[in-house]
CSV table of C-alpha atoms and ligand atoms in Angstrom, one decimal:
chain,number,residue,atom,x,y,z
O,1,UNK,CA,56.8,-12.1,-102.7
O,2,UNK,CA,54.3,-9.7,-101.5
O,3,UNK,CA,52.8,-9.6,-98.0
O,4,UNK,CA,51.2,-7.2,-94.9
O,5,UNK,CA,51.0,-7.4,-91.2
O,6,UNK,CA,49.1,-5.1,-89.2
O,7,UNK,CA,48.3,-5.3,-85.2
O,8,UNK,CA,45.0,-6.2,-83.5
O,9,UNK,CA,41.9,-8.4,-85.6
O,10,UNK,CA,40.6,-4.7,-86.2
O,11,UNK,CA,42.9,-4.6,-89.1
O,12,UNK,CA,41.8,-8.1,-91.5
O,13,UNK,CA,39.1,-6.3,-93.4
O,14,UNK,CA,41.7,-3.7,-94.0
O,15,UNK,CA,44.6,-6.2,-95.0
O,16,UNK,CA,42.3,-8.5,-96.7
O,17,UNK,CA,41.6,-5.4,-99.3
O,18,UNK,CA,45.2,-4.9,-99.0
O,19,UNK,CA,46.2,-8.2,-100.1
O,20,UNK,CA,44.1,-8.2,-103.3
O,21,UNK,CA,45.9,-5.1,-104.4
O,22,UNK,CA,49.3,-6.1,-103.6
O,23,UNK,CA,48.3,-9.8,-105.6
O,24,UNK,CA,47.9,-7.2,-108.5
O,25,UNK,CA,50.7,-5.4,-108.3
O,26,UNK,CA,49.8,-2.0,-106.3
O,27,UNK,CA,52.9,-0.8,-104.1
O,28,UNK,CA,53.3,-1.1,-101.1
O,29,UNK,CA,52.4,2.3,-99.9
O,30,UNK,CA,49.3,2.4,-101.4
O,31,UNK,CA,47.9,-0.8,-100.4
O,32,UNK,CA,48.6,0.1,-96.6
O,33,UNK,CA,47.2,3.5,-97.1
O,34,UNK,CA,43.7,1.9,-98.3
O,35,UNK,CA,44.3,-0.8,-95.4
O,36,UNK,CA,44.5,1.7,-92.7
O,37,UNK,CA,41.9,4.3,-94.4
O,38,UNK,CA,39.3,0.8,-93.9
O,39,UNK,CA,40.5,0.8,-89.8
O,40,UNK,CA,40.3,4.6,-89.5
O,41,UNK,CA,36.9,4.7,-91.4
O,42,UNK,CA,35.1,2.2,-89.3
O,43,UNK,CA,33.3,3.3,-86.5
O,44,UNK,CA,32.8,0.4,-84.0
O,45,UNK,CA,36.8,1.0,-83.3
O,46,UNK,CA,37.0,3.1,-80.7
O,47,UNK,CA,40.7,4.2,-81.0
O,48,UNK,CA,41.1,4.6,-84.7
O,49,UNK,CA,39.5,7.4,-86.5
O,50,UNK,CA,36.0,8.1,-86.8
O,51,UNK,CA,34.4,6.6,-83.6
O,52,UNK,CA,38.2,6.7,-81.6
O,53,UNK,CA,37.7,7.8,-78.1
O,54,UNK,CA,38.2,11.5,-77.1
O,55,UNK,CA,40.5,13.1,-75.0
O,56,UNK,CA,39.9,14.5,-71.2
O,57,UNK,CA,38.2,17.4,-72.7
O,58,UNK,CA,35.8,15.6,-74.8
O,59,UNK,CA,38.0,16.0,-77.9
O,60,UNK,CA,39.1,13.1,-80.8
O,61,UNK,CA,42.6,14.3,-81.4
O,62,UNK,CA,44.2,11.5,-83.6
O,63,UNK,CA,47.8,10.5,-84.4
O,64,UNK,CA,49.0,9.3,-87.8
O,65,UNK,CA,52.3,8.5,-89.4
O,66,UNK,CA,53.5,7.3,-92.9
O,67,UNK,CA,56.7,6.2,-93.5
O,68,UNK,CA,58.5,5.1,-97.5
O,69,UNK,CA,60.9,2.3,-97.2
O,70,UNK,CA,62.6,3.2,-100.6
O,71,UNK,CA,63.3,6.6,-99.7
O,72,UNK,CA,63.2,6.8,-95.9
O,73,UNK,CA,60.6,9.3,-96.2
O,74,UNK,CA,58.7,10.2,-93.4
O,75,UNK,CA,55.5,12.4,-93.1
O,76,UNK,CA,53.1,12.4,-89.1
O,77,UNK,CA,50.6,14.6,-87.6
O,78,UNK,CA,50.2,14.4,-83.7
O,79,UNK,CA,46.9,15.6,-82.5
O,80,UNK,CA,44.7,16.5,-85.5
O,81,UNK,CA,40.7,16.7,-85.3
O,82,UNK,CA,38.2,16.6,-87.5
O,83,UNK,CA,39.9,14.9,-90.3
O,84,UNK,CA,38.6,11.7,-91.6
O,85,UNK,CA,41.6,10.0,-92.7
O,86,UNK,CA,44.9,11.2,-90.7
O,87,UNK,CA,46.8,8.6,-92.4
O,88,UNK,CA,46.5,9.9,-95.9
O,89,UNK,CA,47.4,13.3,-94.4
O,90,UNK,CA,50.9,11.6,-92.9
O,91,UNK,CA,51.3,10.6,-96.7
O,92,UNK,CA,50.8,13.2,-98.4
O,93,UNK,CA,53.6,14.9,-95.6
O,94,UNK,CA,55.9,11.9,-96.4
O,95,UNK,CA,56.5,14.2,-99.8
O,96,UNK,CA,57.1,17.8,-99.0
O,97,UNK,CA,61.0,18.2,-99.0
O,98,UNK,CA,60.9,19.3,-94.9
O,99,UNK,CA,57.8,20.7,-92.3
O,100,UNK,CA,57.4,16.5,-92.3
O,101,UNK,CA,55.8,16.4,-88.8
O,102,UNK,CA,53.0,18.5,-88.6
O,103,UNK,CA,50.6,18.5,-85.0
O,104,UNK,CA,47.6,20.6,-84.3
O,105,UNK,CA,46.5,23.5,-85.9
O,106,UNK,CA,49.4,23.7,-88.0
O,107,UNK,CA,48.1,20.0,-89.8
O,108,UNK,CA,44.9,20.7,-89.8
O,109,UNK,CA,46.0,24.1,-91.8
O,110,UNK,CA,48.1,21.4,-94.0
O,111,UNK,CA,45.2,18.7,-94.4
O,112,UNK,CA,42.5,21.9,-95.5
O,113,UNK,CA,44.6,23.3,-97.5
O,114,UNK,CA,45.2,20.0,-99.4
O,115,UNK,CA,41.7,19.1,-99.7
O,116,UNK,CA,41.7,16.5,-97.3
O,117,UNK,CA,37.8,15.5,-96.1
O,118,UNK,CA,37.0,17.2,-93.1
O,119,UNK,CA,34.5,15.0,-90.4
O,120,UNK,CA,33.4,15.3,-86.7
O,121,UNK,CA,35.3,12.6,-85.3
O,122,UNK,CA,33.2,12.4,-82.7
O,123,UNK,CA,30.4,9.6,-82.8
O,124,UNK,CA,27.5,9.8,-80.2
O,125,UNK,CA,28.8,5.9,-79.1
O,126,UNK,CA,32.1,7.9,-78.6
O,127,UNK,CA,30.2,10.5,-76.3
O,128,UNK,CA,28.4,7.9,-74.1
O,129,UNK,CA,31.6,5.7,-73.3
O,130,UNK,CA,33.6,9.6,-72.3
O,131,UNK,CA,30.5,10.2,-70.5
O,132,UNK,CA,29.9,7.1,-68.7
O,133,UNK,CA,33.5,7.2,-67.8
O,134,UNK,CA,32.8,10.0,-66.1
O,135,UNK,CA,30.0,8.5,-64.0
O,136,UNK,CA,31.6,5.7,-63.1
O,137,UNK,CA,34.3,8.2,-62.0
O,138,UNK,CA,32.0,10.1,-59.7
O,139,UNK,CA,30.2,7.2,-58.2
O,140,UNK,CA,33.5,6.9,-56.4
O,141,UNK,CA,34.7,8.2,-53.4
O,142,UNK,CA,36.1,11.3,-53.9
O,143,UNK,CA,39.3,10.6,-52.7
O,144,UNK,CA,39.9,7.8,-55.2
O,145,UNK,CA,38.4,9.7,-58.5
O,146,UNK,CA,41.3,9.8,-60.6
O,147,UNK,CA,41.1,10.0,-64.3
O,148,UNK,CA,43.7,7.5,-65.8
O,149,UNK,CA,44.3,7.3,-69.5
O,150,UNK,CA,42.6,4.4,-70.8
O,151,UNK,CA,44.6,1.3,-70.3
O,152,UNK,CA,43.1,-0.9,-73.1
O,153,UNK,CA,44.3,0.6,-76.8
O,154,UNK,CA,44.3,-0.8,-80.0
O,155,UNK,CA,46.6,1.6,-82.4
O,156,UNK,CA,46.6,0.4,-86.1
O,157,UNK,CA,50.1,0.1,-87.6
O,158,UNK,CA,50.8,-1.8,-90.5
O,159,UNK,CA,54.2,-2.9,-92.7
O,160,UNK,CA,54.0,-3.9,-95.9
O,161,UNK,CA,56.1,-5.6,-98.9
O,162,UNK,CA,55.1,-5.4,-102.7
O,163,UNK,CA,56.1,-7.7,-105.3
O,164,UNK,CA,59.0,-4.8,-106.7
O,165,UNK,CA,60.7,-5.0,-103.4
O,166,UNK,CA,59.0,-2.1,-101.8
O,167,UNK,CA,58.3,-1.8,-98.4
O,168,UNK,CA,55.8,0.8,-96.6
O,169,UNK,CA,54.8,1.4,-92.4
O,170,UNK,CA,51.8,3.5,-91.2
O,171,UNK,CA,50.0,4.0,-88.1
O,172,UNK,CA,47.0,5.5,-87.1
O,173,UNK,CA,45.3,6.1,-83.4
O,174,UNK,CA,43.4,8.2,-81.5
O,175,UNK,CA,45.7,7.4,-78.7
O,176,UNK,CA,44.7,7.0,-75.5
O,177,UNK,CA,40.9,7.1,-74.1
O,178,UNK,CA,41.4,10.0,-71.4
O,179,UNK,CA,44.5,11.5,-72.3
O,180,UNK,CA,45.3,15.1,-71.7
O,181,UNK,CA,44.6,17.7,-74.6
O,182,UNK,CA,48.1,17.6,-76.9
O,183,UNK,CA,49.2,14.5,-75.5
O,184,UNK,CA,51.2,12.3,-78.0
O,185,UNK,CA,52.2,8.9,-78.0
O,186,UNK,CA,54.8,6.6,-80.4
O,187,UNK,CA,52.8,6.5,-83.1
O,188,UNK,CA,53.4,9.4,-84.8
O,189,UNK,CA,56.9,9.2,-83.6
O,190,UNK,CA,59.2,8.0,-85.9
O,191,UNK,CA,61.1,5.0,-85.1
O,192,UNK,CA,59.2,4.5,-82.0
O,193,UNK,CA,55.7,3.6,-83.6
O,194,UNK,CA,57.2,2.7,-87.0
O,195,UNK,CA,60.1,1.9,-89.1
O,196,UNK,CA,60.7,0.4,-92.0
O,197,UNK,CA,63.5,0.6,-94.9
O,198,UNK,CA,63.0,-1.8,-97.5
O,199,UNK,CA,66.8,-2.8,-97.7
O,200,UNK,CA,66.1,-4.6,-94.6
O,201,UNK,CA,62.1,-4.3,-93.1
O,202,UNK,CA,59.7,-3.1,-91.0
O,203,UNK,CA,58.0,-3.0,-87.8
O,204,UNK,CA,55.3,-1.3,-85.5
O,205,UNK,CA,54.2,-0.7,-82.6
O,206,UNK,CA,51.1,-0.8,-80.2
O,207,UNK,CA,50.9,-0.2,-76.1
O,208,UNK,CA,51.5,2.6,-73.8
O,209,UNK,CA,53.3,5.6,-76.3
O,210,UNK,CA,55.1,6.5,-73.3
O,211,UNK,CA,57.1,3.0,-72.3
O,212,UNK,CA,57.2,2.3,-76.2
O,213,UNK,CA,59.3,5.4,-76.9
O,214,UNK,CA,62.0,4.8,-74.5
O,215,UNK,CA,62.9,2.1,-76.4
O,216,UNK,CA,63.0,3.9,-80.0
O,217,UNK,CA,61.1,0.0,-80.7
O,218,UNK,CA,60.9,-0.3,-84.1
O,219,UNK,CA,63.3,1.1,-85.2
O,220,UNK,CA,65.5,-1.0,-82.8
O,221,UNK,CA,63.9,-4.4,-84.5
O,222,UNK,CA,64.7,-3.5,-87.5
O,223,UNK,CA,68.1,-2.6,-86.8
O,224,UNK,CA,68.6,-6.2,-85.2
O,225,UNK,CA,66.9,-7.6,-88.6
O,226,UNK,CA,69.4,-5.9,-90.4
O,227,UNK,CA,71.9,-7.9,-88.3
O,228,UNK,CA,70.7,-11.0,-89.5
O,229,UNK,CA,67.8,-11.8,-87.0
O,230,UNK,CA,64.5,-13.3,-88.4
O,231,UNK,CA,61.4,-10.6,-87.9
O,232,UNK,CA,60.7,-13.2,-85.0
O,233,UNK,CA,64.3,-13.2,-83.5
O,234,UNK,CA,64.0,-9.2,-83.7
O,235,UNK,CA,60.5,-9.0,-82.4
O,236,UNK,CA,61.2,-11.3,-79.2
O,237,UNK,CA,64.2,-10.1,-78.2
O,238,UNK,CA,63.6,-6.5,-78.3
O,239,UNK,CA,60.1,-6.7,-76.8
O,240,UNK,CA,62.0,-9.0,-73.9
O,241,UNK,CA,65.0,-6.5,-73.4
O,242,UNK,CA,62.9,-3.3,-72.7
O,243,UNK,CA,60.4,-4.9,-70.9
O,244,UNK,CA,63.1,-6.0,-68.3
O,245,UNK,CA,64.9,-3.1,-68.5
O,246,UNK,CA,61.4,-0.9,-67.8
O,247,UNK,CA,60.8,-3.3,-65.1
O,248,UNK,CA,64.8,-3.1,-63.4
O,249,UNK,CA,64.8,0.6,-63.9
O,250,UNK,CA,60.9,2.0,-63.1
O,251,UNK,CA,59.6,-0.9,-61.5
O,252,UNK,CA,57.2,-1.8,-64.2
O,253,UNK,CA,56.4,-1.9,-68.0
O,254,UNK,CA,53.7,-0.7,-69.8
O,255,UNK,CA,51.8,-2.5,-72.9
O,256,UNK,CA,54.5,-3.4,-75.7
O,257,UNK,CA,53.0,-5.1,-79.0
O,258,UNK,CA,55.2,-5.0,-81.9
O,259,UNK,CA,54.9,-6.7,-85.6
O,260,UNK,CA,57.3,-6.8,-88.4
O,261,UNK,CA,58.0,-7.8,-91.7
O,262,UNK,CA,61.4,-8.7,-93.8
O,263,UNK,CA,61.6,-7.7,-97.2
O,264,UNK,CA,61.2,-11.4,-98.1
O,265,UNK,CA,57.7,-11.2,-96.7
O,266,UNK,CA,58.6,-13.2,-93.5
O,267,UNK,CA,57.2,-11.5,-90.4
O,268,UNK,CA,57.0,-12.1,-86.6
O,269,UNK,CA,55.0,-10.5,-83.4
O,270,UNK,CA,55.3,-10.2,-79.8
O,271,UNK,CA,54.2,-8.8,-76.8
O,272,UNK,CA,54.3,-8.5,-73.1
O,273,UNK,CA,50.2,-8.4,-72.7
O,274,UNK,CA,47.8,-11.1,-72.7
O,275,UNK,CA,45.1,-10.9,-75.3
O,276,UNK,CA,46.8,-9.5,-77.9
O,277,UNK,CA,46.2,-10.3,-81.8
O,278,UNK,CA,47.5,-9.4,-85.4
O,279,UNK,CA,46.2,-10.2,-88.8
O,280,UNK,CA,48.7,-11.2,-91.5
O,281,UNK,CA,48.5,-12.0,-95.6
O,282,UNK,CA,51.3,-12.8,-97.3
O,283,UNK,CA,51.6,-14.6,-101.2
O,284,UNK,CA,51.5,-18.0,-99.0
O,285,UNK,CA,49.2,-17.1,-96.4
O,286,UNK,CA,45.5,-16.2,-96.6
O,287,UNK,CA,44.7,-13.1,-94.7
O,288,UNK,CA,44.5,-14.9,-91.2
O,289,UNK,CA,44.2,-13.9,-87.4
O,290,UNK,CA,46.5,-14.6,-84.7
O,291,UNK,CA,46.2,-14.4,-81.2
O,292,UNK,CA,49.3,-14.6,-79.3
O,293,UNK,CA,49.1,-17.1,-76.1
O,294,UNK,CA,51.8,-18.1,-73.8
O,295,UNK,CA,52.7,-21.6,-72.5
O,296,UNK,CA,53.4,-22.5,-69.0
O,297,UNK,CA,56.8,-21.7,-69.3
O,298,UNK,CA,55.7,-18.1,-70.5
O,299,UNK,CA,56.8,-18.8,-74.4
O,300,UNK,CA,54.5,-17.6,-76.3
O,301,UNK,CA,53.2,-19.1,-79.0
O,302,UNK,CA,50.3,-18.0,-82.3
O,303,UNK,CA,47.1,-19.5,-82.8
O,304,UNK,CA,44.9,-18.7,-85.1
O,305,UNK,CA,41.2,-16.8,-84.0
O,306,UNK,CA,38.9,-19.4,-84.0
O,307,UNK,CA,35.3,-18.6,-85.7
O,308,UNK,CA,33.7,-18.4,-82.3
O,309,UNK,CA,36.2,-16.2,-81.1
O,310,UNK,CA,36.0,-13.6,-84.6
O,311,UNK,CA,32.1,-13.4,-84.0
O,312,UNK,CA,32.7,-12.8,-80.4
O,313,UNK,CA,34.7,-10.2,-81.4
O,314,UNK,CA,32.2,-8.1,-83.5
O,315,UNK,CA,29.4,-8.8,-81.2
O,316,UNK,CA,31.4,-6.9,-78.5
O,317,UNK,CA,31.8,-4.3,-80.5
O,318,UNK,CA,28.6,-3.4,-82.1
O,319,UNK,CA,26.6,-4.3,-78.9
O,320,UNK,CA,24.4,-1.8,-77.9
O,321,UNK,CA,25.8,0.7,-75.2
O,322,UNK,CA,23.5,2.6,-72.5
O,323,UNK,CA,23.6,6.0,-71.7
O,324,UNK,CA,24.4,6.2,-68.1
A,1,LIG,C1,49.6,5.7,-77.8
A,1,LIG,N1,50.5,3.6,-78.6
A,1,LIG,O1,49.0,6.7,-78.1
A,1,LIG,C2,49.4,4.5,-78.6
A,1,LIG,C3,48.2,3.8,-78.1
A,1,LIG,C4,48.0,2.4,-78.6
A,1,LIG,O2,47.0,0.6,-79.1
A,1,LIG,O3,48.8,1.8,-79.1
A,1,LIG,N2,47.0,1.9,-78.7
A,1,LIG,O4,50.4,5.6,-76.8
């Protein structure tokens, strides 16, 4: 059995490439790598990579992690610019023997140093959304201008099974539109933004870093996997729990969007937030998009992306944007 799951529709052209690797026998951790390079590499995506949003002082700073299920190895960087493909960075961490987690300088020292293609992460599309954000923020009132992190996000993370039984998890982000300079979320975080041990599987996250790390999230699904839930048991149950206990203890909950995988390729998702979507290939399942709906009762269910709903999709993203 072979398989991948990654969050949001931005992923399927990733996973698709993905799949046809896997179907031939690539590991794991390489088909994810390519998967997420095609997210990070594509610049209508505006929080991935080359096009992702910038920071409050006009900067891309991206997160990436990379995480081996054989070994447990673990390689991030938090807050790198002008590098083209964080994620590969994260991998190549995942093999030094310790300095694992590198952020800032010190990974872009790291990434230089091993040849890793430096790019301006900042598109001019980029430029006029940080811009316009800006004069939308000073058409207000001056007593309501408030620059808020972006609330809509679509981090990449991935988990993946081969057909030898190995498993891999990556993310990669530039986090949130907005954010303050140095300002990290899960998904470089360890257990928080990814997990994933092939004795058992894998998850990942996507929402607000902040709300997503006080529940150490994927690495708590896969800990209930390993006590015999299904990836969807795992998925629901921890998504529910901290979203209640967010909402007891703080009042509310931030955006909470997981995924996961078994290591017998079967695979769940869910998520407090309307609108949400995955993409998902396994041996048995063309790649395939899901959007996540909820019934009257609040259950939610999948549906696949109807045609009209994928072209929608692009359109939105490639329309033309105006200056301001
Ligand atoms: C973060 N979790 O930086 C990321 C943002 C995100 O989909 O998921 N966007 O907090």
């Amino acid at each position: 059995m072979y398989g991948i799951i990654a969050t949001w529709r931005m992923a399927l052209e990733g996973i698709s490439e993905a799949e046809t690797m896997l179907e031939h026998d690539a590991s794991a951790a390489d088909a994810l790598e390519t998967a997420i390079r095609a997210v990070e590499d594509f610049e209508y995506y505006k929080s991935v990579g080359y096009g992702g949003l910038p920071n409050e002082d006009e900067e891309v700073e991206l997160d990436a992690a990379f995480m081996d299920g054989d070994t447990l190895s673990i390689g991030a960087v938090g807050a790198i610019k002008d590098f083209a493909n964080p994620v590969s960075v994260a991998r190549c961490l995942s093999k030094e023997p310790v300095n694992n987690f590198l952020v800032g300088a010190g990974a872009e020292k790291y990434a230089h140093k091993h040849g890793f293609e430096r790019k301006n992460m900042l598109t001019d599309r980029a430029r006029t959304h940080y811009h316009n954000r800006l004069v939308e923020e000073n058409q207000k009132a001056s007593q309501d201008r408030e620059l808020k992190p972006y609330a809509g996000h679509d981090t990449v993370g991935m988990v993946a099974l081969d057909q030898q039984g190995s498993m891999a998890a990556a993310t990669s982000t530039s986090g949130l539109f907005m954010k303050k300079a140095g300002r990290l979320g899960d998904s470089p975080v360890i257990g928080s933004g990814l997990y994933v041990d092939s004795e058992v599987g894998g998850a990942s996250a996507t929402g607000l870093g902040e709300d997503l790390m006080k529940g150490c999230i994927s690495y708590e699904i896969v800990r209930r996997m390993k006590e015999g839930m299904t990836p969807q048991e795992a998925c629901e149950s921890a998504v529910a729990e901290l979203d209640e206990k967010l909402k007891k203890k703080r009042s509310k909950a931030g955006d909470l969007s997981l995924i996961a995988m078994n290591n017998k390729g079967e695979w769940g998702c869910a998520t407090n937030i309307k609108g949400f979507s995955f993409a998902v290939a396994t041996e048995n399942l063309k790649p395939t998009v899901y959007l996540v709906q909820f019934d009257e009762n609040g259950k939610q269910y999948f549906e696949e992306a109807s045609e009209e709903w994928m072209d929608n999709y692009m359109k939105t993203r490639t329309a033309p944007l105006i200056w301001k």
